[in-house]
Short mmCIF file of N, CA and C in Angstrom, two decimals:
data_model
loop_
_atom_site.label_atom_id
_atom_site.label_comp_id
_atom_site.label_asym_id
_atom_site.label_seq_id
_atom_site.Cartn_x
_atom_site.Cartn_y
_atom_site.Cartn_z
N MET C 989 68.85 29.33 20.92
CA MET C 989 67.91 28.16 20.32
C MET C 989 67.16 27.38 21.48
N THR C 990 67.48 27.68 22.53
CA THR C 990 66.33 27.19 23.40
C THR C 990 64.95 27.40 23.74
N GLY C 991 64.85 28.81 23.15
CA GLY C 991 63.22 29.36 23.28
C GLY C 991 62.52 29.28 21.97
N SER C 992 63.35 29.04 20.84
CA SER C 992 62.57 28.74 19.55
C SER C 992 62.93 27.38 19.16
N SER C 993 63.20 26.61 19.95
CA SER C 993 63.50 25.18 19.25
C SER C 993 62.28 24.56 19.09
N THR C 994 61.81 23.78 17.74
CA THR C 994 60.75 23.00 17.69
C THR C 994 61.29 21.82 16.86
N GLY C 995 61.65 20.79 17.60
CA GLY C 995 61.79 19.48 16.91
C GLY C 995 60.75 18.81 16.22
N SER C 996 60.84 17.79 15.63
CA SER C 996 60.18 16.89 15.11
C SER C 996 59.17 16.06 15.93
N GLY C 997 59.78 15.86 17.29
CA GLY C 997 59.18 15.41 18.27
C GLY C 997 57.91 16.36 18.83
N ASP C 998 58.21 17.85 18.85
CA ASP C 998 57.13 18.54 19.08
C ASP C 998 55.91 18.81 18.13
N ARG C 999 56.23 18.63 16.92
CA ARG C 999 55.48 18.76 15.72
C ARG C 999 54.54 17.55 15.88
N VAL C 1000 54.68 16.39 16.02
CA VAL C 1000 53.90 14.91 16.27
C VAL C 1000 53.48 15.45 17.37
N GLY C 1001 53.51 15.77 18.63
CA GLY C 1001 52.71 15.83 19.64
C GLY C 1001 51.89 16.95 19.44
N ALA C 1002 51.85 17.95 18.85
CA ALA C 1002 51.22 19.10 18.31
C ALA C 1002 50.04 18.53 17.38
N LEU C 1003 50.32 18.12 16.59
CA LEU C 1003 49.22 17.33 15.72
C LEU C 1003 48.51 16.12 16.35
N ALA C 1004 48.94 15.27 16.78
CA ALA C 1004 48.53 14.39 17.52
C ALA C 1004 47.50 14.75 18.68
N GLY C 1005 47.96 15.62 19.53
CA GLY C 1005 47.68 16.05 20.62
C GLY C 1005 45.93 16.09 20.71
N PRO C 1006 45.42 17.22 20.08
CA PRO C 1006 43.94 17.47 19.92
C PRO C 1006 43.08 16.15 19.40
N ALA C 1007 43.88 15.40 18.65
CA ALA C 1007 42.91 13.84 17.58
C ALA C 1007 43.06 13.10 18.83
N ALA C 1008 44.11 12.92 19.47
CA ALA C 1008 44.24 11.85 20.60
C ALA C 1008 43.35 12.14 21.94
N ALA C 1009 42.82 13.45 21.92
CA ALA C 1009 41.89 13.47 22.99
C ALA C 1009 40.34 13.34 22.58
N VAL C 1010 39.81 13.10 21.31
CA VAL C 1010 38.65 12.89 21.52
C VAL C 1010 38.43 11.20 21.34
N PRO C 1011 37.57 10.97 22.40
CA PRO C 1011 37.49 9.73 22.57
C PRO C 1011 36.39 8.95 21.30
N GLU C 1012 36.87 7.71 21.38
CA GLU C 1012 35.90 6.87 20.37
C GLU C 1012 34.61 6.31 20.95
N PRO C 1013 33.56 6.45 19.95
CA PRO C 1013 32.26 6.24 20.69
C PRO C 1013 32.43 4.52 21.07
N GLU C 1014 31.52 4.37 22.13
CA GLU C 1014 31.43 3.09 22.88
C GLU C 1014 30.54 2.35 21.68
N PRO C 1015 30.48 1.06 21.64
CA PRO C 1015 29.65 0.36 20.70
C PRO C 1015 28.26 0.41 21.71
N GLU C 1016 27.24 0.28 21.24
CA GLU C 1016 25.88 -0.05 22.09
C GLU C 1016 25.90 -1.22 22.77
N ILE C 1017 25.77 -1.24 24.30
CA ILE C 1017 25.67 -2.72 24.70
C ILE C 1017 24.29 -2.85 25.08
N GLY C 1018 23.48 -3.83 24.82
CA GLY C 1018 22.26 -4.13 25.11
C GLY C 1018 21.95 -5.50 24.72
N PRO C 1019 20.48 -5.74 25.13
CA PRO C 1019 19.99 -7.21 24.61
C PRO C 1019 20.32 -7.55 23.10
N ALA C 1020 20.95 -8.80 22.82
CA ALA C 1020 20.80 -8.99 21.41
C ALA C 1020 19.83 -9.21 20.79
N ARG C 1021 19.36 -8.64 19.67
CA ARG C 1021 17.96 -8.77 19.04
C ARG C 1021 18.02 -10.10 18.19
N GLY C 1022 17.24 -10.74 18.17
CA GLY C 1022 16.98 -11.93 17.25
C GLY C 1022 16.26 -11.52 16.33
N PRO C 1023 15.82 -12.62 15.49
CA PRO C 1023 14.89 -12.36 14.41
C PRO C 1023 13.40 -11.91 15.07
N ASP C 1024 12.66 -11.20 14.27
CA ASP C 1024 11.60 -10.80 14.53
C ASP C 1024 10.39 -11.89 13.97
N ARG C 1025 10.05 -12.72 14.96
CA ARG C 1025 9.47 -14.06 14.35
C ARG C 1025 7.90 -13.78 13.68
N ALA C 1026 7.55 -12.76 14.04
CA ALA C 1026 6.27 -12.16 13.62
C ALA C 1026 6.35 -12.12 12.10
N GLN C 1027 7.66 -11.74 11.30
CA GLN C 1027 7.97 -11.47 10.19
C GLN C 1027 7.80 -12.79 9.62
N TYR C 1028 7.87 -13.93 9.96
CA TYR C 1028 8.06 -15.23 9.25
C TYR C 1028 6.47 -15.36 9.02
N GLY C 1029 5.41 -14.88 9.58
CA GLY C 1029 3.91 -15.16 9.07
C GLY C 1029 3.88 -14.08 7.90
N VAL C 1030 4.41 -13.19 7.50
CA VAL C 1030 4.63 -12.34 6.21
C VAL C 1030 5.37 -13.43 5.40
N CYS C 1031 6.36 -14.12 5.52
CA CYS C 1031 7.08 -14.86 4.62
C CYS C 1031 6.14 -16.13 4.20
N ALA C 1032 5.31 -16.75 5.43
CA ALA C 1032 4.70 -17.67 4.87
C ALA C 1032 3.57 -17.47 4.17
N PHE C 1033 2.83 -15.91 4.52
CA PHE C 1033 1.80 -15.51 3.40
C PHE C 1033 2.03 -15.63 2.07
N LEU C 1034 3.33 -14.96 1.64
CA LEU C 1034 3.83 -14.67 0.41
C LEU C 1034 4.13 -16.02 -0.22
N ALA C 1035 4.62 -17.09 0.58
CA ALA C 1035 4.73 -18.19 0.17
C ALA C 1035 3.56 -19.07 -0.44
N VAL C 1036 2.36 -19.02 0.67
CA VAL C 1036 1.17 -19.66 0.42
C VAL C 1036 0.36 -18.89 -1.01
N VAL C 1037 0.13 -17.34 -0.88
CA VAL C 1037 -0.17 -16.80 -2.11
C VAL C 1037 0.75 -17.27 -3.54
N GLY C 1038 1.82 -17.37 -3.34
CA GLY C 1038 2.78 -17.95 -4.65
C GLY C 1038 2.43 -19.36 -5.01
N VAL C 1039 2.01 -19.96 -4.19
CA VAL C 1039 1.66 -21.47 -4.49
C VAL C 1039 0.36 -21.55 -5.07
N LEU C 1040 -0.62 -20.88 -4.15
CA LEU C 1040 -1.75 -20.86 -4.96
C LEU C 1040 -1.84 -20.18 -6.46
N THR C 1041 -1.04 -19.24 -6.45
CA THR C 1041 -0.96 -18.65 -7.63
C THR C 1041 -0.24 -19.40 -8.93
N LEU C 1042 0.41 -20.23 -8.65
CA LEU C 1042 1.21 -21.32 -9.22
C LEU C 1042 -0.08 -22.46 -9.59
N VAL C 1043 -0.70 -22.62 -8.60
CA VAL C 1043 -1.56 -23.88 -8.64
C VAL C 1043 -2.72 -23.55 -9.46
N ASP C 1044 -3.24 -22.14 -9.33
CA ASP C 1044 -4.15 -21.65 -10.22
C ASP C 1044 -3.60 -21.45 -11.88
N ALA C 1045 -2.52 -21.12 -11.95
CA ALA C 1045 -1.88 -20.70 -13.32
C ALA C 1045 -1.84 -22.34 -14.16
N ALA C 1046 -1.59 -23.35 -13.24
CA ALA C 1046 -1.38 -24.84 -13.84
C ALA C 1046 -2.94 -25.39 -14.24
N ARG C 1047 -4.15 -24.82 -13.43
CA ARG C 1047 -5.43 -25.18 -14.01
C ARG C 1047 -5.86 -24.16 -14.89
N THR C 1048 -5.19 -23.32 -15.41
CA THR C 1048 -5.68 -22.41 -16.28
C THR C 1048 -5.65 -23.07 -17.70
N GLY C 1049 -6.76 -23.14 -18.60
CA GLY C 1049 -6.61 -23.46 -19.82
C GLY C 1049 -5.60 -22.92 -20.86
N HIS C 1050 -4.84 -23.89 -21.77
CA HIS C 1050 -3.96 -23.08 -22.59
C HIS C 1050 -4.53 -23.06 -23.81
N SER C 1051 -4.93 -21.67 -23.98
CA SER C 1051 -5.70 -21.20 -25.30
C SER C 1051 -4.59 -20.41 -25.89
N ILE C 1052 -4.35 -20.39 -26.97
CA ILE C 1052 -3.40 -19.36 -28.17
C ILE C 1052 -4.38 -18.85 -29.22
N SER C 1053 -4.38 -17.88 -29.18
CA SER C 1053 -5.27 -17.01 -30.34
C SER C 1053 -4.27 -16.32 -31.28
N SER C 1054 -4.90 -15.47 -32.40
CA SER C 1054 -4.00 -14.71 -33.18
C SER C 1054 -3.52 -13.73 -32.41
N ALA C 1055 -4.32 -13.08 -31.61
CA ALA C 1055 -4.07 -11.89 -30.94
C ALA C 1055 -3.17 -12.10 -29.50
N ASP C 1056 -3.15 -13.22 -28.99
CA ASP C 1056 -2.33 -13.57 -28.07
C ASP C 1056 -1.73 -14.80 -28.20
N SER C 1057 -0.52 -14.71 -28.56
CA SER C 1057 0.51 -16.04 -28.98
C SER C 1057 0.87 -16.66 -27.98
N ILE C 1058 0.82 -16.04 -26.52
CA ILE C 1058 1.42 -16.91 -25.12
C ILE C 1058 0.54 -17.41 -24.39
N GLY C 1059 -0.80 -16.84 -24.29
CA GLY C 1059 -1.88 -17.27 -23.91
C GLY C 1059 -1.88 -16.80 -22.20
N PRO C 1060 -2.69 -17.35 -21.42
CA PRO C 1060 -2.92 -16.72 -20.28
C PRO C 1060 -2.23 -17.42 -18.88
N ARG C 1061 -1.41 -18.32 -19.35
CA ARG C 1061 -0.36 -18.80 -18.22
C ARG C 1061 0.88 -18.28 -17.78
N PRO C 1062 1.69 -17.46 -18.60
CA PRO C 1062 2.99 -17.08 -18.45
C PRO C 1062 2.91 -16.15 -17.33
N VAL C 1063 2.08 -15.42 -17.37
CA VAL C 1063 2.12 -14.00 -16.13
C VAL C 1063 1.81 -14.58 -14.77
N PRO C 1064 0.56 -15.39 -14.63
CA PRO C 1064 0.57 -15.82 -13.44
C PRO C 1064 1.65 -16.68 -12.80
N ILE C 1065 2.36 -17.59 -13.70
CA ILE C 1065 3.63 -18.36 -13.47
C ILE C 1065 4.50 -17.77 -12.85
N LEU C 1066 4.87 -16.76 -13.67
CA LEU C 1066 5.91 -15.83 -13.28
C LEU C 1066 5.59 -14.92 -12.07
N LEU C 1067 4.56 -14.61 -11.81
CA LEU C 1067 4.48 -13.93 -10.59
C LEU C 1067 4.00 -14.83 -9.33
N GLY C 1068 3.84 -16.00 -9.49
CA GLY C 1068 4.12 -17.08 -8.38
C GLY C 1068 5.34 -17.52 -8.13
N VAL C 1069 6.07 -17.51 -8.90
CA VAL C 1069 7.37 -17.98 -8.98
C VAL C 1069 8.39 -16.60 -8.11
N LEU C 1070 7.78 -15.12 -8.64
CA LEU C 1070 8.45 -14.38 -8.01
C LEU C 1070 8.34 -14.16 -6.40
N LEU C 1071 7.02 -14.58 -6.19
CA LEU C 1071 6.24 -14.51 -4.95
C LEU C 1071 6.95 -15.51 -3.99
N LEU C 1072 7.35 -16.70 -4.60
CA LEU C 1072 8.03 -17.62 -3.77
C LEU C 1072 9.41 -17.46 -3.46
N VAL C 1073 9.97 -16.93 -4.56
CA VAL C 1073 11.63 -16.30 -4.44
C VAL C 1073 11.50 -15.01 -3.21
N LEU C 1074 10.44 -14.39 -3.28
CA LEU C 1074 10.51 -13.25 -2.34
C LEU C 1074 10.45 -13.57 -0.87
N ALA C 1075 9.34 -14.83 -0.90
CA ALA C 1075 9.18 -15.28 0.38
C ALA C 1075 10.61 -15.89 0.99
N VAL C 1076 11.12 -16.42 0.23
CA VAL C 1076 12.45 -17.04 0.64
C VAL C 1076 13.73 -16.17 0.90
N CYS C 1077 13.69 -14.99 -0.13
CA CYS C 1077 14.69 -14.02 0.55
C CYS C 1077 14.31 -13.17 1.59
N TYR C 1078 12.95 -13.23 1.85
CA TYR C 1078 12.67 -12.42 3.07
C TYR C 1078 12.95 -13.23 4.40
N ALA C 1079 12.46 -14.52 4.08
CA ALA C 1079 12.91 -15.47 5.50
C ALA C 1079 14.27 -15.32 5.56
N VAL C 1080 15.13 -15.48 4.66
CA VAL C 1080 16.72 -15.37 4.84
C VAL C 1080 17.08 -14.30 5.69
N ASP C 1081 16.61 -12.97 5.09
CA ASP C 1081 16.65 -11.83 5.58
C ASP C 1081 16.25 -11.58 7.40
N VAL C 1082 15.33 -12.14 7.54
CA VAL C 1082 14.70 -11.92 8.82
C VAL C 1082 15.19 -12.90 9.54
N ALA C 1083 15.73 -14.11 9.30
CA ALA C 1083 16.87 -15.09 10.02
C ALA C 1083 18.12 -14.37 10.31
N ARG C 1084 18.45 -13.73 9.55
CA ARG C 1084 19.78 -12.73 9.67
C ARG C 1084 19.64 -11.69 10.66
N GLY C 1085 18.58 -11.37 10.95
CA GLY C 1085 18.50 -10.25 11.85
C GLY C 1085 18.03 -8.92 11.29
N GLY C 1086 17.59 -9.23 9.76
CA GLY C 1086 17.14 -7.71 9.56
C GLY C 1086 16.21 -7.10 9.90
N THR C 1087 15.77 -5.85 9.98
CA THR C 1087 14.77 -5.29 10.16
C THR C 1087 14.58 -4.13 9.51
N GLY C 1088 13.59 -3.87 8.84
CA GLY C 1088 13.15 -2.53 8.17
C GLY C 1088 13.10 -1.07 9.01
N GLU C 1089 13.53 -0.01 8.40
CA GLU C 1089 13.87 0.99 9.16
C GLU C 1089 12.67 1.70 9.11
N PRO C 1090 12.35 2.46 10.37
CA PRO C 1090 11.14 3.21 10.77
C PRO C 1090 10.91 4.56 9.68
N GLU C 1091 9.72 4.60 9.43
CA GLU C 1091 9.54 5.84 8.43
C GLU C 1091 10.18 6.86 9.14
N ALA C 1092 10.91 7.64 8.51
CA ALA C 1092 11.13 9.15 8.83
C ALA C 1092 10.14 10.26 8.59
N GLY C 1093 9.72 9.80 7.24
CA GLY C 1093 8.51 11.00 7.31
C GLY C 1093 7.39 10.96 7.81
N GLU C 1094 7.05 9.95 8.28
CA GLU C 1094 5.49 9.90 8.69
C GLU C 1094 5.15 10.69 9.77
N ASP C 1095 3.98 11.35 9.66
CA ASP C 1095 3.21 12.43 10.57
C ASP C 1095 2.37 11.75 11.32
N VAL C 1096 2.42 10.29 11.39
CA VAL C 1096 1.46 9.56 12.34
C VAL C 1096 1.50 9.53 13.63
N ASP C 1097 0.90 10.18 14.64
CA ASP C 1097 0.81 9.97 16.03
C ASP C 1097 0.30 8.55 16.45
N LEU C 1098 1.55 7.55 16.77
CA LEU C 1098 1.09 6.50 17.42
C LEU C 1098 0.38 6.26 18.46
N THR C 1099 0.49 7.35 19.44
CA THR C 1099 0.06 7.39 20.75
C THR C 1099 -1.53 7.80 20.71
N SER C 1100 -2.12 8.71 19.70
CA SER C 1100 -3.35 8.82 19.44
C SER C 1100 -4.24 7.96 19.12
N ARG C 1101 -5.81 8.02 19.46
CA ARG C 1101 -6.45 6.65 19.59
C ARG C 1101 -7.08 6.84 18.00
N ILE C 1102 -7.47 5.64 17.82
CA ILE C 1102 -8.38 5.53 16.49
C ILE C 1102 -9.49 6.34 16.61
N ASP C 1103 -9.85 6.80 15.26
CA ASP C 1103 -11.13 7.49 15.07
C ASP C 1103 -11.85 6.72 14.61
N TRP C 1104 -12.91 5.73 15.40
CA TRP C 1104 -13.79 4.94 14.96
C TRP C 1104 -14.80 5.64 14.04
N ARG C 1105 -15.25 6.69 14.25
CA ARG C 1105 -16.47 7.41 13.74
C ARG C 1105 -15.79 7.32 11.98
N THR C 1106 -14.65 7.84 11.84
CA THR C 1106 -14.25 7.90 10.65
C THR C 1106 -14.02 6.67 9.75
N VAL C 1107 -13.58 5.68 10.67
CA VAL C 1107 -13.56 4.37 10.08
C VAL C 1107 -14.94 3.58 9.67
N LEU C 1108 -15.95 3.58 10.80
CA LEU C 1108 -17.02 3.11 10.50
C LEU C 1108 -17.88 3.85 9.48
N LEU C 1109 -17.56 5.32 9.47
CA LEU C 1109 -18.53 5.77 8.03
C LEU C 1109 -17.89 5.41 6.78
N LEU C 1110 -16.66 5.33 6.72
CA LEU C 1110 -16.04 4.96 5.48
C LEU C 1110 -16.41 3.39 5.29
N ILE C 1111 -16.43 2.49 6.28
CA ILE C 1111 -17.03 1.29 6.11
C ILE C 1111 -18.43 1.06 5.47
N ALA C 1112 -19.38 2.24 6.25
CA ALA C 1112 -20.73 2.16 5.64
C ALA C 1112 -20.90 2.70 4.39
N ALA C 1113 -20.03 3.77 3.90
CA ALA C 1113 -20.12 4.02 2.39
C ALA C 1113 -19.48 3.00 1.63
N PHE C 1114 -18.53 2.12 1.86
CA PHE C 1114 -18.20 1.07 0.99
C PHE C 1114 -19.49 -0.28 1.08
N VAL C 1115 -20.23 -0.39 2.13
CA VAL C 1115 -21.20 -1.46 2.19
C VAL C 1115 -21.94 -0.90 1.61
N LEU C 1116 -22.46 0.28 1.45
CA LEU C 1116 -23.85 1.18 0.82
C LEU C 1116 -23.35 1.09 -0.56
N ASN C 1117 -22.39 1.35 -1.18
CA ASN C 1117 -22.06 0.93 -2.43
C ASN C 1117 -22.09 -0.58 -3.06
N ALA C 1118 -21.75 -1.20 -2.14
CA ALA C 1118 -21.77 -2.72 -2.70
C ALA C 1118 -23.31 -3.13 -2.61
N VAL C 1119 -23.89 -3.01 -1.83
CA VAL C 1119 -25.55 -3.18 -1.80
C VAL C 1119 -26.52 -2.46 -2.76
N LEU C 1120 -25.91 -1.10 -2.85
CA LEU C 1120 -26.51 -0.55 -4.27
C LEU C 1120 -26.62 -0.16 -5.42
N ILE C 1121 -25.11 -1.13 -5.97
CA ILE C 1121 -24.48 -0.91 -7.01
C ILE C 1121 -25.46 -1.45 -8.24
N GLU C 1122 -25.83 -2.64 -7.68
CA GLU C 1122 -26.79 -3.41 -8.72
C GLU C 1122 -28.35 -2.78 -9.13
N PRO C 1123 -29.13 -2.46 -8.02
CA PRO C 1123 -30.23 -1.76 -8.22
C PRO C 1123 -30.26 -0.34 -8.66
N LEU C 1124 -29.33 0.31 -8.10
CA LEU C 1124 -29.43 1.62 -8.54
C LEU C 1124 -28.33 2.08 -9.56
N GLY C 1125 -27.27 1.26 -9.80
CA GLY C 1125 -26.48 1.53 -10.91
C GLY C 1125 -24.94 2.08 -10.41
N TRP C 1126 -24.10 2.03 -11.10
CA TRP C 1126 -22.64 2.51 -10.56
C TRP C 1126 -22.78 4.04 -10.30
N VAL C 1127 -23.48 4.74 -11.36
CA VAL C 1127 -23.40 6.05 -11.04
C VAL C 1127 -23.82 6.80 -10.17
N ILE C 1128 -25.06 6.38 -9.64
CA ILE C 1128 -25.53 6.75 -8.25
C ILE C 1128 -24.83 6.15 -7.03
N SER C 1129 -24.78 4.79 -7.15
CA SER C 1129 -23.88 4.12 -5.96
C SER C 1129 -22.31 4.88 -5.88
N GLY C 1130 -21.97 5.07 -7.01
CA GLY C 1130 -20.45 5.53 -6.97
C GLY C 1130 -20.43 7.27 -6.35
N THR C 1131 -21.64 7.95 -6.55
CA THR C 1131 -21.63 9.34 -6.31
C THR C 1131 -21.72 8.87 -4.51
N LEU C 1132 -22.68 8.11 -4.25
CA LEU C 1132 -22.70 8.00 -2.86
C LEU C 1132 -21.46 7.52 -2.11
N LEU C 1133 -20.50 6.57 -2.95
CA LEU C 1133 -19.33 6.19 -2.42
C LEU C 1133 -18.54 7.63 -2.04
N PHE C 1134 -18.35 8.25 -3.15
CA PHE C 1134 -17.46 9.26 -3.10
C PHE C 1134 -17.65 10.30 -2.48
N TRP C 1135 -19.15 10.68 -2.35
CA TRP C 1135 -19.44 11.87 -1.57
C TRP C 1135 -19.43 11.46 0.16
N GLY C 1136 -19.84 9.87 0.42
CA GLY C 1136 -19.91 9.59 1.72
C GLY C 1136 -18.33 9.69 2.22
N SER C 1137 -17.43 9.18 1.21
CA SER C 1137 -16.01 9.12 1.69
C SER C 1137 -15.45 10.46 2.23
N ALA C 1138 -15.74 11.43 1.29
CA ALA C 1138 -15.37 12.50 1.35
C ALA C 1138 -16.02 13.34 2.90
N PHE C 1139 -17.31 13.09 3.20
CA PHE C 1139 -17.89 13.31 4.11
C PHE C 1139 -17.33 12.79 5.50
N ALA C 1140 -16.97 11.41 5.59
CA ALA C 1140 -16.35 10.55 6.47
C ALA C 1140 -14.83 11.27 6.87
N LEU C 1141 -14.26 11.60 5.66
CA LEU C 1141 -12.84 12.05 6.00
C LEU C 1141 -12.55 13.81 6.56
N GLY C 1142 -13.88 14.02 6.98
CA GLY C 1142 -14.03 15.51 7.42
C GLY C 1142 -14.25 16.63 6.31
N ASN C 1143 -14.40 16.64 5.16
CA ASN C 1143 -14.87 17.54 3.99
C ASN C 1143 -16.39 18.04 4.24
N ARG C 1144 -16.71 19.13 4.68
CA ARG C 1144 -17.98 19.76 4.84
C ARG C 1144 -18.54 20.49 3.92
N HIS C 1145 -17.99 20.63 2.60
CA HIS C 1145 -18.44 21.28 1.40
C HIS C 1145 -19.41 20.26 0.68
N TYR C 1146 -20.68 20.33 1.12
CA TYR C 1146 -21.44 19.26 0.64
C TYR C 1146 -21.90 19.41 -0.73
N VAL C 1147 -22.34 20.50 -1.17
CA VAL C 1147 -22.76 20.61 -2.52
C VAL C 1147 -21.35 20.35 -3.52
N ARG C 1148 -20.59 21.19 -3.16
CA ARG C 1148 -19.23 20.94 -3.99
C ARG C 1148 -18.96 19.40 -3.97
N ASN C 1149 -18.75 18.83 -3.06
CA ASN C 1149 -18.45 17.22 -2.95
C ASN C 1149 -19.34 16.27 -3.66
N LEU C 1150 -20.61 16.92 -3.83
CA LEU C 1150 -21.65 15.99 -4.58
C LEU C 1150 -21.26 16.40 -6.04
N LEU C 1151 -20.99 17.50 -6.35
CA LEU C 1151 -20.79 17.66 -8.06
C LEU C 1151 -19.74 16.95 -8.18
N ILE C 1152 -18.37 17.02 -7.20
CA ILE C 1152 -17.22 16.02 -7.80
C ILE C 1152 -17.51 14.72 -7.60
N ALA C 1153 -18.40 14.24 -6.93
CA ALA C 1153 -18.70 12.79 -6.84
C ALA C 1153 -19.51 12.46 -7.85
N VAL C 1154 -20.36 13.16 -8.52
CA VAL C 1154 -21.24 12.78 -9.69
C VAL C 1154 -20.33 12.83 -10.82
N ALA C 1155 -19.40 13.73 -11.20
CA ALA C 1155 -18.54 13.75 -11.96
C ALA C 1155 -17.26 12.54 -11.97
N LEU C 1156 -16.90 12.21 -10.87
CA LEU C 1156 -15.85 10.92 -10.78
C LEU C 1156 -16.82 9.76 -11.04
N SER C 1157 -18.11 9.70 -10.77
CA SER C 1157 -18.65 8.55 -11.06
C SER C 1157 -19.04 8.39 -12.73
N LEU C 1158 -19.50 9.64 -13.22
CA LEU C 1158 -19.61 9.41 -14.56
C LEU C 1158 -18.49 9.14 -15.56
N ILE C 1159 -17.18 9.58 -15.04
CA ILE C 1159 -15.74 9.53 -15.88
C ILE C 1159 -15.40 8.11 -15.55
N THR C 1160 -15.61 7.56 -14.42
CA THR C 1160 -15.27 6.25 -14.37
C THR C 1160 -16.11 5.16 -14.93
N PHE C 1161 -17.63 5.59 -15.20
CA PHE C 1161 -18.39 5.06 -15.92
C PHE C 1161 -17.90 4.70 -17.34
N TYR C 1162 -17.85 5.87 -17.92
CA TYR C 1162 -17.61 6.10 -19.21
C TYR C 1162 -16.02 5.47 -19.76
N THR C 1163 -15.07 5.57 -18.68
CA THR C 1163 -13.92 5.11 -19.01
C THR C 1163 -13.94 3.49 -18.97
N PHE C 1164 -14.71 2.88 -18.14
CA PHE C 1164 -14.73 1.46 -18.03
C PHE C 1164 -15.32 1.07 -19.21
N ALA C 1165 -16.78 1.91 -19.78
CA ALA C 1165 -17.39 1.57 -20.90
C ALA C 1165 -16.61 1.45 -22.36
N ILE C 1166 -16.20 3.02 -22.36
CA ILE C 1166 -15.73 2.84 -23.86
C ILE C 1166 -14.33 2.43 -23.74
N GLY C 1167 -13.30 2.78 -22.64
CA GLY C 1167 -11.73 2.73 -22.78
C GLY C 1167 -11.65 0.99 -22.58
N LEU C 1168 -12.57 0.49 -21.81
CA LEU C 1168 -11.96 -0.92 -21.35
C LEU C 1168 -13.08 -2.03 -22.00
N GLY C 1169 -14.17 -1.38 -22.48
CA GLY C 1169 -15.19 -2.21 -22.98
C GLY C 1169 -15.83 -3.24 -21.80
N VAL C 1170 -15.93 -2.48 -20.56
CA VAL C 1170 -16.61 -3.06 -19.58
C VAL C 1170 -17.63 -2.54 -19.08
N ASN C 1171 -18.75 -2.91 -19.19
CA ASN C 1171 -20.07 -2.28 -18.69
C ASN C 1171 -20.24 -2.19 -17.13
N LEU C 1172 -20.11 -1.06 -16.24
CA LEU C 1172 -20.95 -1.04 -15.15
C LEU C 1172 -22.13 -1.34 -14.90
N PRO C 1173 -22.72 -1.78 -13.95
CA PRO C 1173 -24.31 -1.70 -14.02
C PRO C 1173 -24.64 -0.03 -14.33
N ALA C 1174 -25.76 -0.03 -14.98
CA ALA C 1174 -26.45 1.27 -15.16
C ALA C 1174 -27.42 1.48 -14.11
N GLY C 1175 -28.16 0.43 -13.78
CA GLY C 1175 -29.53 0.37 -12.69
C GLY C 1175 -30.70 1.22 -13.42
N ILE C 1176 -31.19 2.12 -12.44
CA ILE C 1176 -32.09 2.88 -12.91
C ILE C 1176 -32.05 3.89 -14.07
N LEU C 1177 -30.86 4.27 -14.21
CA LEU C 1177 -30.32 5.23 -15.40
C LEU C 1177 -30.16 4.05 -16.84
N GLN C 1178 -30.59 3.18 -16.69
CA GLN C 1178 -30.42 2.19 -17.84
C GLN C 1178 -31.07 3.14 -19.21
N GLY C 1179 -30.48 3.29 -20.02
CA GLY C 1179 -31.26 4.05 -21.71
C GLY C 1179 -30.66 5.28 -21.56
N ILE C 1180 -30.43 6.05 -20.17
CA ILE C 1180 -30.12 7.24 -20.16
C ILE C 1180 -28.86 7.56 -20.50
N LEU C 1181 -27.80 6.67 -19.78
CA LEU C 1181 -26.46 6.93 -20.24
C LEU C 1181 -26.19 6.23 -21.13
#
């Protein structure tokens, strides 16, 4: 019996032995992170926008028609209240030390330099659109905007981009005119479009 004896004490030791050998992870010791004070600026911005939305909604005239029985006030009031609630909830979260998780799927290299050429070309395309929309009309200025944006972002298929830009400008022009009832400036193409 001495060679094959396995008592209950041996079984407990055999089962607990390997599990007891795994050390428990040590809690991370480091400086205690307090609230990110810069996030309070975001909270303040949300609160200011909420208050401004409520003030603007209060100054909006109360007009009710047969097509719109509630008038123009409820939606801005709801948005203003929601912005204030969001600002308060966010401030409480920041005060408790809450931080956002970093994006795991971002493929942005934060160590690379800013491509100022691309940024400046995009700004130029938008400014050119803003300057030319009245005299030339949306179709021409929108075409320049779309084509210039594609060029700034590195696409070098000039003719294809021009055709796509013209198509996008015409589609948006007629979508606004027919679908929404908003007439974009026709400019020098007045009477043709």
